[in-house]
């Protein structure tokens, strides 16, 4: 046992400081009210304070911080997207992630692993080549590799995948990484709190009040608070919050499930993704296999997890890694994903004045946490969309200017 | 596994079906509707609603009334009446 831990147990006045403030009372008014204390909401609060000096900010959450999709993803960070908008945006996010431990003074266990997107068919291989060329053009390290290259890094993989889905090659993305998702949320919460931002957990927003086409205040069970600007950062609950200001969007909610096994000896130091097998897998620093699959097949506003998910995932996993047959699954869970028709987010200004949205993060939100916070903060501070997110505005659907990220954003296609 | 009673089919597991989204008929009057509004936007708050379900093995289409918060199914009917059978 460490001396530090002994001290903590026996000396009463020696205690770790709280990570963030938990004020008893809500103020009557804030310059900015952020709904949702996940990674995106907390990062937005932090960058509002750091980059723009806006510190009269409240972050409200119906539950606890990082308890939504921030704590439910499989922590993969990468920037090998397909569209120009996507590649530029996520590459900036990877850059911010690399220095985030220092910036937040908290080890987020950012670990570069390399990321293989396996191709089991000529069509997938063709998309991989397309993505690699787009990536290289924008300076992102990405290339198509053959089965031999995959075997060099991961000798345990069965290249014939049980005989049904032989691996023909992969898109290899060296900067692909994993990080501790809770640490990202807590690190941003601490830094934002130090700057004066208030974090109110268990404070559900039940209504947004409008005057003259602008959002002016939010209603909670703890009272109504005036707001200079309102930001919705509520993955999975976006349609509900949008309905409070009379907006609709193309977002539909589907559950996304994941699971971890019991810890086993380190053997997999890379990230393996297969779109055809609906599977992604990496090994955590504790030795657990962290695995996810594609979306559930129908809309559902629920975080229930199912036996079919584990059963189908194991079926595919064992084709690729048969030696895992005796490993037990320890935990499984689900998150509610905001799905958009073009697999790109919906960010920035809306037709409602002083109301901003950071949504549509589907299955790809964690990797965008720092850059979303930074660009949303700039958008709110300046009252217009940051240049990196103009393509993601809600108005793109009415204008028929969809982003078309389906080939690179998700595995369920 | 979730099992549901269907006309013509009997009791079938929900995994045999593809859900093709909410029943959302084209508005009778398109005048004044913003382009893209009806095509893309939907009201996806948790609610009880009617959906298109296709039974993959038989290619039969059904209309299923389901609650998107509880996943409870309230009613099933063959789309287009018995003509499709």
PDB file of N, CA and C in Angstrom, chain A residues 309-384:
ATOM      1  N   UNK A 309     -26.801  -9.430 -28.413  1.00  0.00           N
ATOM      2  CA  UNK A 309     -25.608  -8.649 -28.731  1.00  0.00           C
ATOM      3  C   UNK A 309     -24.345  -9.442 -28.424  1.00  0.00           C
ATOM      4  N   UNK A 310     -24.233  -9.954 -27.198  1.00  0.00           N
ATOM      5  CA  UNK A 310     -23.026 -10.701 -26.806  1.00  0.00           C
ATOM      6  C   UNK A 310     -22.888 -11.961 -27.650  1.00  0.00           C
ATOM      7  N   UNK A 311     -24.010 -12.590 -27.898  1.00  0.00           N
ATOM      8  CA  UNK A 311     -23.998 -13.827 -28.668  1.00  0.00           C
ATOM      9  C   UNK A 311     -23.500 -13.585 -30.101  1.00  0.00           C
ATOM     10  N   UNK A 312     -24.067 -12.567 -30.770  1.00  0.00           N
ATOM     11  CA  UNK A 312     -23.658 -12.274 -32.151  1.00  0.00           C
ATOM     12  C   UNK A 312     -22.216 -11.808 -32.210  1.00  0.00           C
ATOM     13  N   UNK A 313     -21.816 -10.954 -31.249  1.00  0.00           N
ATOM     14  CA  UNK A 313     -20.460 -10.430 -31.246  1.00  0.00           C
ATOM     15  C   UNK A 313     -19.449 -11.568 -31.053  1.00  0.00           C
ATOM     16  N   UNK A 314     -19.748 -12.474 -30.110  1.00  0.00           N
ATOM     17  CA  UNK A 314     -18.828 -13.581 -29.848  1.00  0.00           C
ATOM     18  C   UNK A 314     -18.688 -14.463 -31.080  1.00  0.00           C
ATOM     19  N   UNK A 315     -19.806 -14.673 -31.754  1.00  0.00           N
ATOM     20  CA  UNK A 315     -19.815 -15.490 -32.968  1.00  0.00           C
ATOM     21  C   UNK A 315     -18.793 -14.967 -33.976  1.00  0.00           C
ATOM     22  N   UNK A 316     -18.809 -13.647 -34.192  1.00  0.00           N
ATOM     23  CA  UNK A 316     -17.897 -13.032 -35.158  1.00  0.00           C
ATOM     24  C   UNK A 316     -16.462 -13.001 -34.618  1.00  0.00           C
ATOM     25  N   UNK A 317     -16.331 -12.673 -33.335  1.00  0.00           N
ATOM     26  CA  UNK A 317     -15.008 -12.549 -32.724  1.00  0.00           C
ATOM     27  C   UNK A 317     -14.240 -13.866 -32.797  1.00  0.00           C
ATOM     28  N   UNK A 318     -14.951 -14.978 -32.562  1.00  0.00           N
ATOM     29  CA  UNK A 318     -14.279 -16.271 -32.511  1.00  0.00           C
ATOM     30  C   UNK A 318     -13.838 -16.740 -33.896  1.00  0.00           C
ATOM     31  N   UNK A 319     -14.453 -16.217 -34.952  1.00  0.00           N
ATOM     32  CA  UNK A 319     -13.958 -16.500 -36.299  1.00  0.00           C
ATOM     33  C   UNK A 319     -12.559 -15.910 -36.468  1.00  0.00           C
ATOM     34  N   UNK A 320     -12.355 -14.740 -35.828  1.00  0.00           N
ATOM     35  CA  UNK A 320     -11.090 -14.031 -35.994  1.00  0.00           C
ATOM     36  C   UNK A 320     -10.057 -14.465 -34.961  1.00  0.00           C
ATOM     37  N   UNK A 321     -10.494 -14.652 -33.716  1.00  0.00           N
ATOM     38  CA  UNK A 321      -9.585 -15.030 -32.623  1.00  0.00           C
ATOM     39  C   UNK A 321     -10.165 -16.244 -31.870  1.00  0.00           C
ATOM     40  N   UNK A 322     -10.062 -17.449 -32.433  1.00  0.00           N
ATOM     41  CA  UNK A 322     -10.702 -18.621 -31.809  1.00  0.00           C
ATOM     42  C   UNK A 322     -10.189 -18.900 -30.396  1.00  0.00           C
ATOM     43  N   UNK A 323      -8.955 -18.495 -30.086  1.00  0.00           N
ATOM     44  CA  UNK A 323      -8.392 -18.838 -28.768  1.00  0.00           C
ATOM     45  C   UNK A 323      -9.078 -18.092 -27.623  1.00  0.00           C
ATOM     46  N   UNK A 324      -9.958 -17.127 -27.941  1.00  0.00           N
ATOM     47  CA  UNK A 324     -10.659 -16.381 -26.883  1.00  0.00           C
ATOM     48  C   UNK A 324     -11.909 -17.120 -26.387  1.00  0.00           C
ATOM     49  N   UNK A 325     -12.125 -18.335 -26.914  1.00  0.00           N
ATOM     50  CA  UNK A 325     -13.385 -19.040 -26.630  1.00  0.00           C
ATOM     51  C   UNK A 325     -13.655 -19.228 -25.141  1.00  0.00           C
ATOM     52  N   UNK A 326     -12.612 -19.371 -24.329  1.00  0.00           N
ATOM     53  CA  UNK A 326     -12.819 -19.647 -22.905  1.00  0.00           C
ATOM     54  C   UNK A 326     -12.821 -18.383 -22.045  1.00  0.00           C
ATOM     55  N   UNK A 327     -12.690 -17.214 -22.671  1.00  0.00           N
ATOM     56  CA  UNK A 327     -12.623 -15.977 -21.901  1.00  0.00           C
ATOM     57  C   UNK A 327     -14.046 -15.503 -21.567  1.00  0.00           C
ATOM     58  N   UNK A 328     -14.251 -15.104 -20.315  1.00  0.00           N
ATOM     59  CA  UNK A 328     -15.589 -14.682 -19.887  1.00  0.00           C
ATOM     60  C   UNK A 328     -15.839 -13.201 -20.145  1.00  0.00           C
ATOM     61  N   UNK A 329     -17.055 -12.882 -20.548  1.00  0.00           N
ATOM     62  CA  UNK A 329     -17.465 -11.476 -20.645  1.00  0.00           C
ATOM     63  C   UNK A 329     -17.878 -11.029 -19.244  1.00  0.00           C
ATOM     64  N   UNK A 330     -17.283  -9.952 -18.765  1.00  0.00           N
ATOM     65  CA  UNK A 330     -17.568  -9.488 -17.402  1.00  0.00           C
ATOM     66  C   UNK A 330     -18.736  -8.514 -17.335  1.00  0.00           C
ATOM     67  N   UNK A 331     -18.742  -7.533 -18.233  1.00  0.00           N
ATOM     68  CA  UNK A 331     -19.768  -6.499 -18.175  1.00  0.00           C
ATOM     69  C   UNK A 331     -20.231  -6.172 -19.573  1.00  0.00           C
ATOM     70  N   UNK A 332     -21.490  -5.793 -19.704  1.00  0.00           N
ATOM     71  CA  UNK A 332     -22.002  -5.306 -20.982  1.00  0.00           C
ATOM     72  C   UNK A 332     -22.935  -4.139 -20.702  1.00  0.00           C
ATOM     73  N   UNK A 333     -23.040  -3.229 -21.654  1.00  0.00           N
ATOM     74  CA  UNK A 333     -23.868  -2.043 -21.423  1.00  0.00           C
ATOM     75  C   UNK A 333     -24.291  -1.468 -22.767  1.00  0.00           C
ATOM     76  N   UNK A 334     -25.112  -0.409 -22.727  1.00  0.00           N
ATOM     77  CA  UNK A 334     -25.532   0.243 -23.967  1.00  0.00           C
ATOM     78  C   UNK A 334     -25.546   1.757 -23.767  1.00  0.00           C
ATOM     79  N   UNK A 335     -25.374   2.467 -24.849  1.00  0.00           N
ATOM     80  CA  UNK A 335     -25.547   3.912 -24.849  1.00  0.00           C
ATOM     81  C   UNK A 335     -26.574   4.251 -25.913  1.00  0.00           C
ATOM     82  N   UNK A 336     -27.148   5.447 -25.805  1.00  0.00           N
ATOM     83  CA  UNK A 336     -28.138   5.866 -26.805  1.00  0.00           C
ATOM     84  C   UNK A 336     -27.470   6.795 -27.797  1.00  0.00           C
ATOM     85  N   UNK A 337     -27.418   6.368 -29.066  1.00  0.00           N
ATOM     86  CA  UNK A 337     -26.659   7.111 -30.074  1.00  0.00           C
ATOM     87  C   UNK A 337     -27.580   7.975 -30.929  1.00  0.00           C
ATOM     88  N   UNK A 338     -27.200   9.235 -31.111  1.00  0.00           N
ATOM     89  CA  UNK A 338     -27.891  10.187 -32.004  1.00  0.00           C
ATOM     90  C   UNK A 338     -27.471   9.886 -33.443  1.00  0.00           C
ATOM     91  N   UNK A 339     -28.283   9.192 -34.218  1.00  0.00           N
ATOM     92  CA  UNK A 339     -27.846   8.876 -35.585  1.00  0.00           C
ATOM     93  C   UNK A 339     -28.358   9.902 -36.598  1.00  0.00           C
ATOM     94  N   UNK A 340     -27.495  10.326 -37.496  1.00  0.00           N
ATOM     95  CA  UNK A 340     -27.892  11.240 -38.570  1.00  0.00           C
ATOM     96  C   UNK A 340     -27.816  10.497 -39.899  1.00  0.00           C
ATOM     97  N   UNK A 341     -28.544  10.956 -40.930  1.00  0.00           N
ATOM     98  CA  UNK A 341     -28.566  10.224 -42.202  1.00  0.00           C
ATOM     99  C   UNK A 341     -27.213  10.201 -42.916  1.00  0.00           C
ATOM    100  N   UNK A 342     -26.346  11.208 -42.651  1.00  0.00           N
ATOM    101  CA  UNK A 342     -25.056  11.239 -43.355  1.00  0.00           C
ATOM    102  C   UNK A 342     -23.872  10.883 -42.447  1.00  0.00           C
ATOM    103  N   UNK A 343     -24.170  10.362 -41.256  1.00  0.00           N
ATOM    104  CA  UNK A 343     -23.121   9.906 -40.336  1.00  0.00           C
ATOM    105  C   UNK A 343     -22.120  11.005 -39.985  1.00  0.00           C
ATOM    106  N   UNK A 344     -22.575  12.252 -39.997  1.00  0.00           N
ATOM    107  CA  UNK A 344     -21.757  13.382 -39.558  1.00  0.00           C
ATOM    108  C   UNK A 344     -22.540  14.085 -38.454  1.00  0.00           C
ATOM    109  N   UNK A 345     -21.849  14.839 -37.592  1.00  0.00           N
ATOM    110  CA  UNK A 345     -22.540  15.486 -36.473  1.00  0.00           C
ATOM    111  C   UNK A 345     -23.398  16.666 -36.912  1.00  0.00           C
ATOM    112  N   UNK A 346     -24.218  17.183 -36.004  1.00  0.00           N
ATOM    113  CA  UNK A 346     -24.955  18.430 -36.207  1.00  0.00           C
ATOM    114  C   UNK A 346     -24.446  19.404 -35.149  1.00  0.00           C
ATOM    115  N   UNK A 347     -23.799  20.477 -35.586  1.00  0.00           N
ATOM    116  CA  UNK A 347     -23.148  21.385 -34.638  1.00  0.00           C
ATOM    117  C   UNK A 347     -23.421  22.834 -34.990  1.00  0.00           C
ATOM    118  N   UNK A 348     -23.387  23.678 -33.958  1.00  0.00           N
ATOM    119  CA  UNK A 348     -23.359  25.119 -34.165  1.00  0.00           C
ATOM    120  C   UNK A 348     -24.681  25.818 -33.984  1.00  0.00           C
ATOM    121  N   UNK A 349     -24.858  26.907 -34.746  1.00  0.00           N
ATOM    122  CA  UNK A 349     -26.043  27.748 -34.606  1.00  0.00           C
ATOM    123  C   UNK A 349     -27.288  27.023 -35.099  1.00  0.00           C
ATOM    124  N   UNK A 350     -28.458  27.498 -34.652  1.00  0.00           N
ATOM    125  CA  UNK A 350     -29.737  26.931 -35.084  1.00  0.00           C
ATOM    126  C   UNK A 350     -30.655  28.090 -35.451  1.00  0.00           C
ATOM    127  N   UNK A 351     -31.836  27.795 -36.039  1.00  0.00           N
ATOM    128  CA  UNK A 351     -32.771  28.881 -36.352  1.00  0.00           C
ATOM    129  C   UNK A 351     -33.278  29.601 -35.101  1.00  0.00           C
ATOM    130  N   UNK A 352     -33.094  28.998 -33.913  1.00  0.00           N
ATOM    131  CA  UNK A 352     -33.518  29.652 -32.665  1.00  0.00           C
ATOM    132  C   UNK A 352     -32.354  30.487 -32.134  1.00  0.00           C
ATOM    133  N   UNK A 353     -32.591  31.753 -31.887  1.00  0.00           N
ATOM    134  CA  UNK A 353     -31.539  32.640 -31.396  1.00  0.00           C
ATOM    135  C   UNK A 353     -31.003  32.186 -30.049  1.00  0.00           C
ATOM    136  N   UNK A 354     -29.716  32.346 -29.833  1.00  0.00           N
ATOM    137  CA  UNK A 354     -29.046  32.001 -28.565  1.00  0.00           C
ATOM    138  C   UNK A 354     -29.152  30.516 -28.208  1.00  0.00           C
ATOM    139  N   UNK A 355     -29.580  29.696 -29.146  1.00  0.00           N
ATOM    140  CA  UNK A 355     -29.652  28.259 -28.880  1.00  0.00           C
ATOM    141  C   UNK A 355     -28.709  27.538 -29.833  1.00  0.00           C
ATOM    142  N   UNK A 356     -27.769  26.797 -29.267  1.00  0.00           N
ATOM    143  CA  UNK A 356     -26.752  26.114 -30.056  1.00  0.00           C
ATOM    144  C   UNK A 356     -26.851  24.620 -29.807  1.00  0.00           C
ATOM    145  N   UNK A 357     -26.433  23.847 -30.805  1.00  0.00           N
ATOM    146  CA  UNK A 357     -26.569  22.403 -30.668  1.00  0.00           C
ATOM    147  C   UNK A 357     -25.239  21.714 -30.971  1.00  0.00           C
ATOM    148  N   UNK A 358     -24.915  20.717 -30.151  1.00  0.00           N
ATOM    149  CA  UNK A 358     -23.751  19.861 -30.372  1.00  0.00           C
ATOM    150  C   UNK A 358     -24.293  18.441 -30.271  1.00  0.00           C
ATOM    151  N   UNK A 359     -24.671  17.877 -31.422  1.00  0.00           N
ATOM    152  CA  UNK A 359     -25.438  16.630 -31.407  1.00  0.00           C
ATOM    153  C   UNK A 359     -25.105  15.775 -32.613  1.00  0.00           C
ATOM    154  N   UNK A 360     -25.912  14.727 -32.790  1.00  0.00           N
ATOM    155  CA  UNK A 360     -25.699  13.859 -33.940  1.00  0.00           C
ATOM    156  C   UNK A 360     -24.371  13.138 -33.883  1.00  0.00           C
ATOM    157  N   UNK A 361     -23.924  12.827 -32.657  1.00  0.00           N
ATOM    158  CA  UNK A 361     -22.603  12.217 -32.509  1.00  0.00           C
ATOM    159  C   UNK A 361     -22.627  10.712 -32.630  1.00  0.00           C
ATOM    160  N   UNK A 362     -23.788  10.153 -32.915  1.00  0.00           N
ATOM    161  CA  UNK A 362     -23.911   8.735 -33.240  1.00  0.00           C
ATOM    162  C   UNK A 362     -22.942   7.839 -32.500  1.00  0.00           C
ATOM    163  N   UNK A 363     -22.086   7.183 -33.259  1.00  0.00           N
ATOM    164  CA  UNK A 363     -21.144   6.222 -32.677  1.00  0.00           C
ATOM    165  C   UNK A 363     -19.725   6.773 -32.717  1.00  0.00           C
ATOM    166  N   UNK A 364     -19.566   8.099 -32.980  1.00  0.00           N
ATOM    167  CA  UNK A 364     -18.226   8.615 -33.253  1.00  0.00           C
ATOM    168  C   UNK A 364     -17.879   9.855 -32.419  1.00  0.00           C
ATOM    169  N   UNK A 365     -18.544  10.020 -31.250  1.00  0.00           N
ATOM    170  CA  UNK A 365     -18.411  11.275 -30.522  1.00  0.00           C
ATOM    171  C   UNK A 365     -17.195  11.417 -29.624  1.00  0.00           C
ATOM    172  N   UNK A 366     -16.741  10.328 -28.985  1.00  0.00           N
ATOM    173  CA  UNK A 366     -15.667  10.468 -27.999  1.00  0.00           C
ATOM    174  C   UNK A 366     -14.405  11.050 -28.618  1.00  0.00           C
ATOM    175  N   UNK A 367     -14.051  10.572 -29.805  1.00  0.00           N
ATOM    176  CA  UNK A 367     -12.815  11.017 -30.437  1.00  0.00           C
ATOM    177  C   UNK A 367     -12.842  12.504 -30.784  1.00  0.00           C
ATOM    178  N   UNK A 368     -14.038  13.096 -30.794  1.00  0.00           N
ATOM    179  CA  UNK A 368     -14.172  14.508 -31.175  1.00  0.00           C
ATOM    180  C   UNK A 368     -14.274  15.416 -29.959  1.00  0.00           C
ATOM    181  N   UNK A 369     -14.145  14.853 -28.748  1.00  0.00           N
ATOM    182  CA  UNK A 369     -14.398  15.644 -27.536  1.00  0.00           C
ATOM    183  C   UNK A 369     -13.639  16.981 -27.495  1.00  0.00           C
ATOM    184  N   UNK A 370     -12.286  16.989 -27.622  1.00  0.00           N
ATOM    185  CA  UNK A 370     -11.591  18.281 -27.484  1.00  0.00           C
ATOM    186  C   UNK A 370     -11.968  19.289 -28.565  1.00  0.00           C
ATOM    187  N   UNK A 371     -12.030  18.833 -29.808  1.00  0.00           N
ATOM    188  CA  UNK A 371     -12.267  19.784 -30.903  1.00  0.00           C
ATOM    189  C   UNK A 371     -13.718  20.263 -30.891  1.00  0.00           C
ATOM    190  N   UNK A 372     -14.648  19.409 -30.450  1.00  0.00           N
ATOM    191  CA  UNK A 372     -16.033  19.861 -30.331  1.00  0.00           C
ATOM    192  C   UNK A 372     -16.134  20.965 -29.304  1.00  0.00           C
ATOM    193  N   UNK A 373     -15.482  20.740 -28.155  1.00  0.00           N
ATOM    194  CA  UNK A 373     -15.510  21.760 -27.109  1.00  0.00           C
ATOM    195  C   UNK A 373     -14.927  23.063 -27.602  1.00  0.00           C
ATOM    196  N   UNK A 374     -13.806  22.965 -28.288  1.00  0.00           N
ATOM    197  CA  UNK A 374     -13.110  24.174 -28.746  1.00  0.00           C
ATOM    198  C   UNK A 374     -13.931  24.941 -29.795  1.00  0.00           C
ATOM    199  N   UNK A 375     -14.484  24.206 -30.772  1.00  0.00           N
ATOM    200  CA  UNK A 375     -15.227  24.881 -31.836  1.00  0.00           C
ATOM    201  C   UNK A 375     -16.602  25.370 -31.353  1.00  0.00           C
ATOM    202  N   UNK A 376     -17.234  24.610 -30.446  1.00  0.00           N
ATOM    203  CA  UNK A 376     -18.523  25.073 -29.918  1.00  0.00           C
ATOM    204  C   UNK A 376     -18.330  26.319 -29.060  1.00  0.00           C
ATOM    205  N   UNK A 377     -17.239  26.350 -28.276  1.00  0.00           N
ATOM    206  CA  UNK A 377     -16.964  27.527 -27.451  1.00  0.00           C
ATOM    207  C   UNK A 377     -16.763  28.755 -28.348  1.00  0.00           C
ATOM    208  N   UNK A 378     -15.998  28.585 -29.432  1.00  0.00           N
ATOM    209  CA  UNK A 378     -15.757  29.704 -30.346  1.00  0.00           C
ATOM    210  C   UNK A 378     -17.057  30.135 -31.019  1.00  0.00           C
ATOM    211  N   UNK A 379     -17.900  29.156 -31.361  1.00  0.00           N
ATOM    212  CA  UNK A 379     -19.175  29.455 -32.009  1.00  0.00           C
ATOM    213  C   UNK A 379     -20.079  30.287 -31.102  1.00  0.00           C
ATOM    214  N   UNK A 380     -20.143  29.901 -29.829  1.00  0.00           N
ATOM    215  CA  UNK A 380     -21.005  30.622 -28.883  1.00  0.00           C
ATOM    216  C   UNK A 380     -20.420  32.009 -28.586  1.00  0.00           C
ATOM    217  N   UNK A 381     -19.090  32.068 -28.423  1.00  0.00           N
ATOM    218  CA  UNK A 381     -18.462  33.349 -28.082  1.00  0.00           C
ATOM    219  C   UNK A 381     -18.614  34.365 -29.218  1.00  0.00           C
ATOM    220  N   UNK A 382     -18.547  33.886 -30.469  1.00  0.00           N
ATOM    221  CA  UNK A 382     -18.600  34.793 -31.607  1.00  0.00           C
ATOM    222  C   UNK A 382     -19.982  34.897 -32.247  1.00  0.00           C
ATOM    223  N   UNK A 383     -20.901  33.999 -31.832  1.00  0.00           N
ATOM    224  CA  UNK A 383     -22.243  34.037 -32.387  1.00  0.00           C
ATOM    225  C   UNK A 383     -22.339  33.541 -33.820  1.00  0.00           C
ATOM    226  N   UNK A 384     -21.267  32.922 -34.327  1.00  0.00           N
ATOM    227  CA  UNK A 384     -21.337  32.305 -35.663  1.00  0.00           C
ATOM    228  C   UNK A 384     -20.479  31.044 -35.683  1.00  0.00           C
TER     229      UNK A 384
END
